[in-house]
Amino acid sequence: MNKLLIISLFFPIIGFSQQTFNFSHNGLNREYIYYAPADIQPDAPLVFVAHGFTGSAQGIMNYCGMNAVADENGFAVCYPQGTSDSWGDNFWNVGYNFHSGVTVDDVGFIVSLASYLQSTYELSSENTFFTGMSNGGELCYLLACEVPDVFRAFAPVAGTITPNGLTKRTTGIYENKKSGTLSQNEMDSALVGNEGLEPPTSSL
């Protein structure tokens, strides 16, 4: 009986491939959950999944079921954790009016984390993707505008572009599109930056 108990406790440890890590960026201690199938191959794709406002990395991981998809298709998943605002709510700094004084650089954090994971786990820098829900979807749009060359494609869910979060470079793209001075192809290129890929759907 004791041997059976030891075996039953040991097997989950053998198959454990999900861990929470700390990552330092701009003086802040950030967190993320990393998951990879046990048989993942070198140069495998990497998919980021971002939680919504007041959500968490653990919560979106439990909700979205991406780990099972990763097991079936052989890619790694990263669930980054946002920071907490003055009300104690987890968020991504995308330019909400009530976060006007916030200086957290979430774009820089995600870019640095992507580079770190690609290097550390031998993941594909050409096949790194980003998706997110609600506030995480808005971060997805922001990344598509700010750093289109870092990710292969973007898949925002239930989010929109928040112009207050854009830099001067991408604010110009946004304003020109509203005034009709950019073609759809130019806008698609600015948002996605990858030939042959569908741009993220937006109401611009």
C-alpha atoms as a printed R data frame, in Angstrom:
    type eleno elety resid chain resno       x      y       z
1   ATOM     1    CA   MET     A     1   0.000  0.000   0.000
2   ATOM     2    CA   ASN     A     2   2.827  2.389   0.860
3   ATOM     3    CA   LYS     A     3   4.510  1.698  -2.487
4   ATOM     4    CA   LEU     A     4   1.287  2.456  -4.345
5   ATOM     5    CA   LEU     A     5   0.884  5.717  -2.448
6   ATOM     6    CA   ILE     A     6   4.443  6.783  -3.270
7   ATOM     7    CA   ILE     A     7   3.929  6.007  -6.963
8   ATOM     8    CA   SER     A     8   0.633  7.911  -7.135
9   ATOM     9    CA   LEU     A     9   2.251 10.972  -5.583
10  ATOM    10    CA   PHE     A    10   5.305 10.780  -7.807
11  ATOM    11    CA   PHE     A    11   3.659 10.561 -11.220
12  ATOM    12    CA   PRO     A    12   2.240 14.134 -11.240
13  ATOM    13    CA   ILE     A    13   5.745 15.422 -10.579
14  ATOM    14    CA   ILE     A    14   7.137 13.495 -13.549
15  ATOM    15    CA   GLY     A    15   4.544 14.961 -15.915
16  ATOM    16    CA   PHE     A    16   4.694 18.478 -14.500
17  ATOM    17    CA   SER     A    17   5.456 20.976 -17.270
18  ATOM    18    CA   GLN     A    18   3.767 24.146 -16.001
19  ATOM    19    CA   GLN     A    19   5.608 26.580 -13.759
20  ATOM    20    CA   THR     A    20   5.294 30.140 -12.479
21  ATOM    21    CA   PHE     A    21   8.374 32.328 -12.876
22  ATOM    22    CA   ASN     A    22   9.526 35.819 -11.977
23  ATOM    23    CA   PHE     A    23  10.966 38.170 -14.586
24  ATOM    24    CA   SER     A    24  12.587 41.525 -13.869
25  ATOM    25    CA   HIS     A    25  11.783 44.379 -16.241
26  ATOM    26    CA   ASN     A    26  12.348 48.115 -15.709
27  ATOM    27    CA   GLY     A    27  12.853 47.583 -12.005
28  ATOM    28    CA   LEU     A    28   9.591 45.672 -11.564
29  ATOM    29    CA   ASN     A    29   9.320 42.037 -10.566
30  ATOM    30    CA   ARG     A    30   6.900 40.560 -13.099
31  ATOM    31    CA   GLU     A    31   5.369 37.092 -13.156
32  ATOM    32    CA   TYR     A    32   4.324 34.645 -15.839
33  ATOM    33    CA   ILE     A    33   3.253 31.032 -16.175
34  ATOM    34    CA   TYR     A    34   5.098 28.924 -18.724
35  ATOM    35    CA   TYR     A    35   3.731 25.667 -20.099
36  ATOM    36    CA   ALA     A    36   5.293 23.256 -22.579
37  ATOM    37    CA   PRO     A    37   4.381 19.707 -23.586
38  ATOM    38    CA   ALA     A    38   6.787 17.072 -22.310
39  ATOM    39    CA   ASP     A    39   7.771 16.142 -25.876
40  ATOM    40    CA   ILE     A    40   8.135 19.677 -27.268
41  ATOM    41    CA   GLN     A    41  10.687 19.956 -30.074
42  ATOM    42    CA   PRO     A    42  13.388 22.605 -30.672
43  ATOM    43    CA   ASP     A    43  12.217 25.651 -32.627
44  ATOM    44    CA   ALA     A    44   8.614 25.045 -31.565
45  ATOM    45    CA   PRO     A    45   6.104 27.912 -31.769
46  ATOM    46    CA   LEU     A    46   5.325 30.090 -28.754
47  ATOM    47    CA   VAL     A    47   1.859 31.463 -27.955
48  ATOM    48    CA   PHE     A    48   1.197 34.249 -25.443
49  ATOM    49    CA   VAL     A    49  -2.232 34.418 -23.772
50  ATOM    50    CA   ALA     A    50  -3.067 37.586 -21.796
51  ATOM    51    CA   HIS     A    51  -5.761 37.837 -19.128
52  ATOM    52    CA   GLY     A    52  -8.419 40.530 -18.902
53  ATOM    53    CA   PHE     A    53  -8.883 43.446 -16.495
54  ATOM    54    CA   THR     A    54  -8.925 42.210 -12.856
55  ATOM    55    CA   GLY     A    55  -7.958 38.757 -14.155
56  ATOM    56    CA   SER     A    56  -4.810 36.710 -13.697
57  ATOM    57    CA   ALA     A    57  -2.418 34.459 -15.559
58  ATOM    58    CA   GLN     A    58  -3.717 31.470 -13.617
59  ATOM    59    CA   GLY     A    59  -7.325 32.400 -14.315
60  ATOM    60    CA   ILE     A    60  -6.958 32.778 -18.083
61  ATOM    61    CA   MET     A    61  -4.937 29.560 -18.249
62  ATOM    62    CA   ASN     A    62  -7.686 27.647 -16.457
63  ATOM    63    CA   TYR     A    63 -10.367 29.255 -18.627
64  ATOM    64    CA   CYS     A    64  -8.966 29.090 -22.149
65  ATOM    65    CA   GLY     A    65  -7.807 25.471 -22.376
66  ATOM    66    CA   MET     A    66  -4.734 26.419 -24.397
67  ATOM    67    CA   ASN     A    67  -2.504 23.871 -22.654
68  ATOM    68    CA   ALA     A    68  -4.511 21.026 -24.166
69  ATOM    69    CA   VAL     A    69  -4.189 22.625 -27.606
70  ATOM    70    CA   ALA     A    70  -0.439 22.959 -27.028
71  ATOM    71    CA   ASP     A    71  -0.214 19.259 -26.173
72  ATOM    72    CA   GLU     A    72  -1.964 18.343 -29.407
73  ATOM    73    CA   ASN     A    73   0.074 20.668 -31.622
74  ATOM    74    CA   GLY     A    74   3.492 20.847 -29.986
75  ATOM    75    CA   PHE     A    75   3.903 24.482 -28.960
76  ATOM    76    CA   ALA     A    76   4.737 26.354 -25.761
77  ATOM    77    CA   VAL     A    77   2.388 28.758 -23.988
78  ATOM    78    CA   CYS     A    78   3.169 31.797 -21.861
79  ATOM    79    CA   TYR     A    79   0.560 33.404 -19.614
80  ATOM    80    CA   PRO     A    80   1.979 36.778 -18.507
81  ATOM    81    CA   GLN     A    81   0.671 38.514 -15.401
82  ATOM    82    CA   GLY     A    82  -0.289 42.188 -15.437
83  ATOM    83    CA   THR     A    83   0.487 44.585 -12.609
84  ATOM    84    CA   SER     A    84  -1.949 45.841  -9.956
85  ATOM    85    CA   ASP     A    85  -3.313 49.386 -10.088
86  ATOM    86    CA   SER     A    86  -4.071 51.650  -7.117
87  ATOM    87    CA   TRP     A    87  -7.389 49.849  -6.591
88  ATOM    88    CA   GLY     A    88  -5.691 46.461  -6.477
89  ATOM    89    CA   ASP     A    89  -6.977 45.370  -9.890
90  ATOM    90    CA   ASN     A    90  -4.704 43.484 -12.269
91  ATOM    91    CA   PHE     A    91  -4.434 45.251 -15.618
92  ATOM    92    CA   TRP     A    92  -2.447 45.863 -18.783
93  ATOM    93    CA   ASN     A    93  -1.409 49.459 -19.407
94  ATOM    94    CA   VAL     A    94  -3.160 50.163 -22.700
95  ATOM    95    CA   GLY     A    95  -4.238 53.762 -22.087
96  ATOM    96    CA   TYR     A    96  -7.405 53.716 -19.989
97  ATOM    97    CA   ASN     A    97  -8.342 57.215 -18.803
98  ATOM    98    CA   PHE     A    98  -8.343 56.120 -15.165
99  ATOM    99    CA   HIS     A    99  -4.773 54.857 -15.638
100 ATOM   100    CA   SER     A   100  -3.539 58.134 -17.137
101 ATOM   101    CA   GLY     A   101  -0.698 58.484 -14.622
102 ATOM   102    CA   VAL     A   102   0.526 54.900 -14.951
103 ATOM   103    CA   THR     A   103   3.958 54.424 -16.523
104 ATOM   104    CA   VAL     A   104   4.208 50.617 -16.554
105 ATOM   105    CA   ASP     A   105   5.743 49.518 -19.866
106 ATOM   106    CA   ASP     A   106   3.805 46.363 -20.668
107 ATOM   107    CA   VAL     A   107   4.839 46.419 -24.326
108 ATOM   108    CA   GLY     A   108   8.497 46.399 -23.319
109 ATOM   109    CA   PHE     A   109   7.838 43.663 -20.764
110 ATOM   110    CA   ILE     A   110   6.174 41.371 -23.301
111 ATOM   111    CA   VAL     A   111   8.859 41.964 -25.936
112 ATOM   112    CA   SER     A   112  11.661 41.253 -23.455
113 ATOM   113    CA   LEU     A   113   9.884 38.179 -22.138
114 ATOM   114    CA   ALA     A   114   9.328 36.829 -25.647
115 ATOM   115    CA   SER     A   115  13.016 37.198 -26.451
116 ATOM   116    CA   TYR     A   116  13.989 35.540 -23.175
117 ATOM   117    CA   LEU     A   117  11.690 32.550 -23.673
118 ATOM   118    CA   GLN     A   118  12.782 32.075 -27.281
119 ATOM   119    CA   SER     A   119  16.417 31.994 -26.213
120 ATOM   120    CA   THR     A   120  16.024 29.984 -23.006
121 ATOM   121    CA   TYR     A   121  13.768 27.246 -24.380
122 ATOM   122    CA   GLU     A   122  14.940 27.254 -28.024
123 ATOM   123    CA   LEU     A   123  11.558 28.420 -29.299
124 ATOM   124    CA   SER     A   124  10.883 29.892 -32.727
125 ATOM   125    CA   SER     A   125  11.280 33.657 -32.995
126 ATOM   126    CA   GLU     A   126   9.504 33.495 -36.359
127 ATOM   127    CA   ASN     A   127   6.492 31.661 -34.965
128 ATOM   128    CA   THR     A   128   5.607 33.565 -31.816
129 ATOM   129    CA   PHE     A   129   1.962 34.583 -31.486
130 ATOM   130    CA   PHE     A   130  -0.120 36.733 -29.159
131 ATOM   131    CA   THR     A   131  -3.735 36.525 -28.062
132 ATOM   132    CA   GLY     A   132  -5.643 37.998 -25.150
133 ATOM   133    CA   MET     A   133  -9.130 38.566 -23.821
134 ATOM   134    CA   SER     A   134 -10.758 41.920 -23.013
135 ATOM   135    CA   ASN     A   135  -7.961 44.077 -21.533
136 ATOM   136    CA   GLY     A   136  -5.609 41.371 -22.804
137 ATOM   137    CA   GLY     A   137  -7.181 41.749 -26.244
138 ATOM   138    CA   GLU     A   138  -6.490 45.474 -26.075
139 ATOM   139    CA   LEU     A   139  -2.875 44.689 -25.224
140 ATOM   140    CA   CYS     A   140  -2.904 42.448 -28.284
141 ATOM   141    CA   TYR     A   141  -3.953 45.375 -30.491
142 ATOM   142    CA   LEU     A   142  -1.382 47.637 -28.846
143 ATOM   143    CA   LEU     A   143   1.414 45.155 -29.542
144 ATOM   144    CA   ALA     A   144   0.234 44.818 -33.140
145 ATOM   145    CA   CYS     A   145   0.581 48.585 -33.527
146 ATOM   146    CA   GLU     A   146   3.791 49.070 -31.566
147 ATOM   147    CA   VAL     A   147   5.879 45.972 -32.321
148 ATOM   148    CA   PRO     A   148   4.393 44.221 -35.375
149 ATOM   149    CA   ASP     A   149   7.687 42.501 -36.237
150 ATOM   150    CA   VAL     A   150   7.987 40.675 -32.909
151 ATOM   151    CA   PHE     A   151   4.957 38.426 -33.407
152 ATOM   152    CA   ARG     A   152   3.858 36.333 -36.373
153 ATOM   153    CA   ALA     A   153   0.168 37.067 -35.834
154 ATOM   154    CA   PHE     A   154  -2.282 38.534 -33.330
155 ATOM   155    CA   ALA     A   155  -5.699 37.277 -32.190
156 ATOM   156    CA   PRO     A   156  -7.473 39.788 -29.903
157 ATOM   157    CA   VAL     A   157 -10.660 38.567 -28.212
158 ATOM   158    CA   ALA     A   158 -13.351 40.972 -26.925
159 ATOM   159    CA   GLY     A   159 -11.013 43.973 -26.950
160 ATOM   160    CA   THR     A   160 -10.482 47.143 -28.962
161 ATOM   161    CA   ILE     A   161  -7.759 49.668 -29.737
162 ATOM   162    CA   THR     A   162  -7.367 52.341 -27.064
163 ATOM   163    CA   PRO     A   163  -5.764 55.344 -28.817
164 ATOM   164    CA   ASN     A   164  -4.473 56.841 -25.538
165 ATOM   165    CA   GLY     A   165  -2.046 53.933 -25.243
166 ATOM   166    CA   LEU     A   166  -0.428 54.445 -28.632
167 ATOM   167    CA   THR     A   167   2.912 56.171 -29.110
168 ATOM   168    CA   LYS     A   168   3.348 59.105 -31.477
169 ATOM   169    CA   ARG     A   169   4.362 56.731 -34.279
170 ATOM   170    CA   THR     A   170   1.290 54.539 -34.092
171 ATOM   171    CA   THR     A   171  -1.028 57.386 -33.121
172 ATOM   172    CA   GLY     A   172  -0.170 58.865 -36.523
173 ATOM   173    CA   ILE     A   173  -1.141 55.594 -38.185
174 ATOM   174    CA   TYR     A   174  -4.430 55.559 -36.264
175 ATOM   175    CA   GLU     A   175  -5.326 59.181 -37.050
176 ATOM   176    CA   ASN     A   176  -4.376 58.857 -40.724
177 ATOM   177    CA   LYS     A   177  -6.564 55.794 -41.076
178 ATOM   178    CA   LYS     A   178  -9.526 57.604 -39.515
179 ATOM   179    CA   SER     A   179  -9.084 60.475 -41.968
180 ATOM   180    CA   GLY     A   180  -8.798 58.081 -44.906
181 ATOM   181    CA   THR     A   181  -5.212 58.963 -45.854
182 ATOM   182    CA   LEU     A   182  -3.887 55.402 -45.466
183 ATOM   183    CA   SER     A   183  -4.915 52.561 -47.722
184 ATOM   184    CA   GLN     A   184  -6.179 49.342 -46.135
185 ATOM   185    CA   ASN     A   185  -3.002 47.571 -47.265
186 ATOM   186    CA   GLU     A   186  -0.870 50.222 -45.557
187 ATOM   187    CA   MET     A   187  -2.891 49.861 -42.374
188 ATOM   188    CA   ASP     A   188  -2.708 46.076 -42.520
189 ATOM   189    CA   SER     A   189   1.058 46.281 -42.914
190 ATOM   190    CA   ALA     A   190   1.351 48.680 -39.983
191 ATOM   191    CA   LEU     A   191  -0.756 46.483 -37.726
192 ATOM   192    CA   VAL     A   192   0.566 43.074 -38.685
193 ATOM   193    CA   GLY     A   193   3.911 43.574 -40.373
194 ATOM   194    CA   ASN     A   194   3.917 40.100 -41.911
195 ATOM   195    CA   GLU     A   195   3.249 39.517 -45.593
196 ATOM   196    CA   GLY     A   196   0.474 37.079 -46.343
197 ATOM   197    CA   LEU     A   197  -1.142 37.138 -42.890
198 ATOM   198    CA   GLU     A   198  -4.630 38.378 -42.147
199 ATOM   199    CA   PRO     A   199  -4.690 41.623 -40.120
200 ATOM   200    CA   PRO     A   200  -6.477 41.731 -36.772
201 ATOM   201    CA   THR     A   201 -10.124 42.724 -37.122
202 ATOM   202    CA   SER     A   202 -10.804 46.248 -35.911
203 ATOM   203    CA   SER     A   203 -13.266 49.091 -36.378
204 ATOM   204    CA   LEU     A   204 -10.654 51.640 -37.470
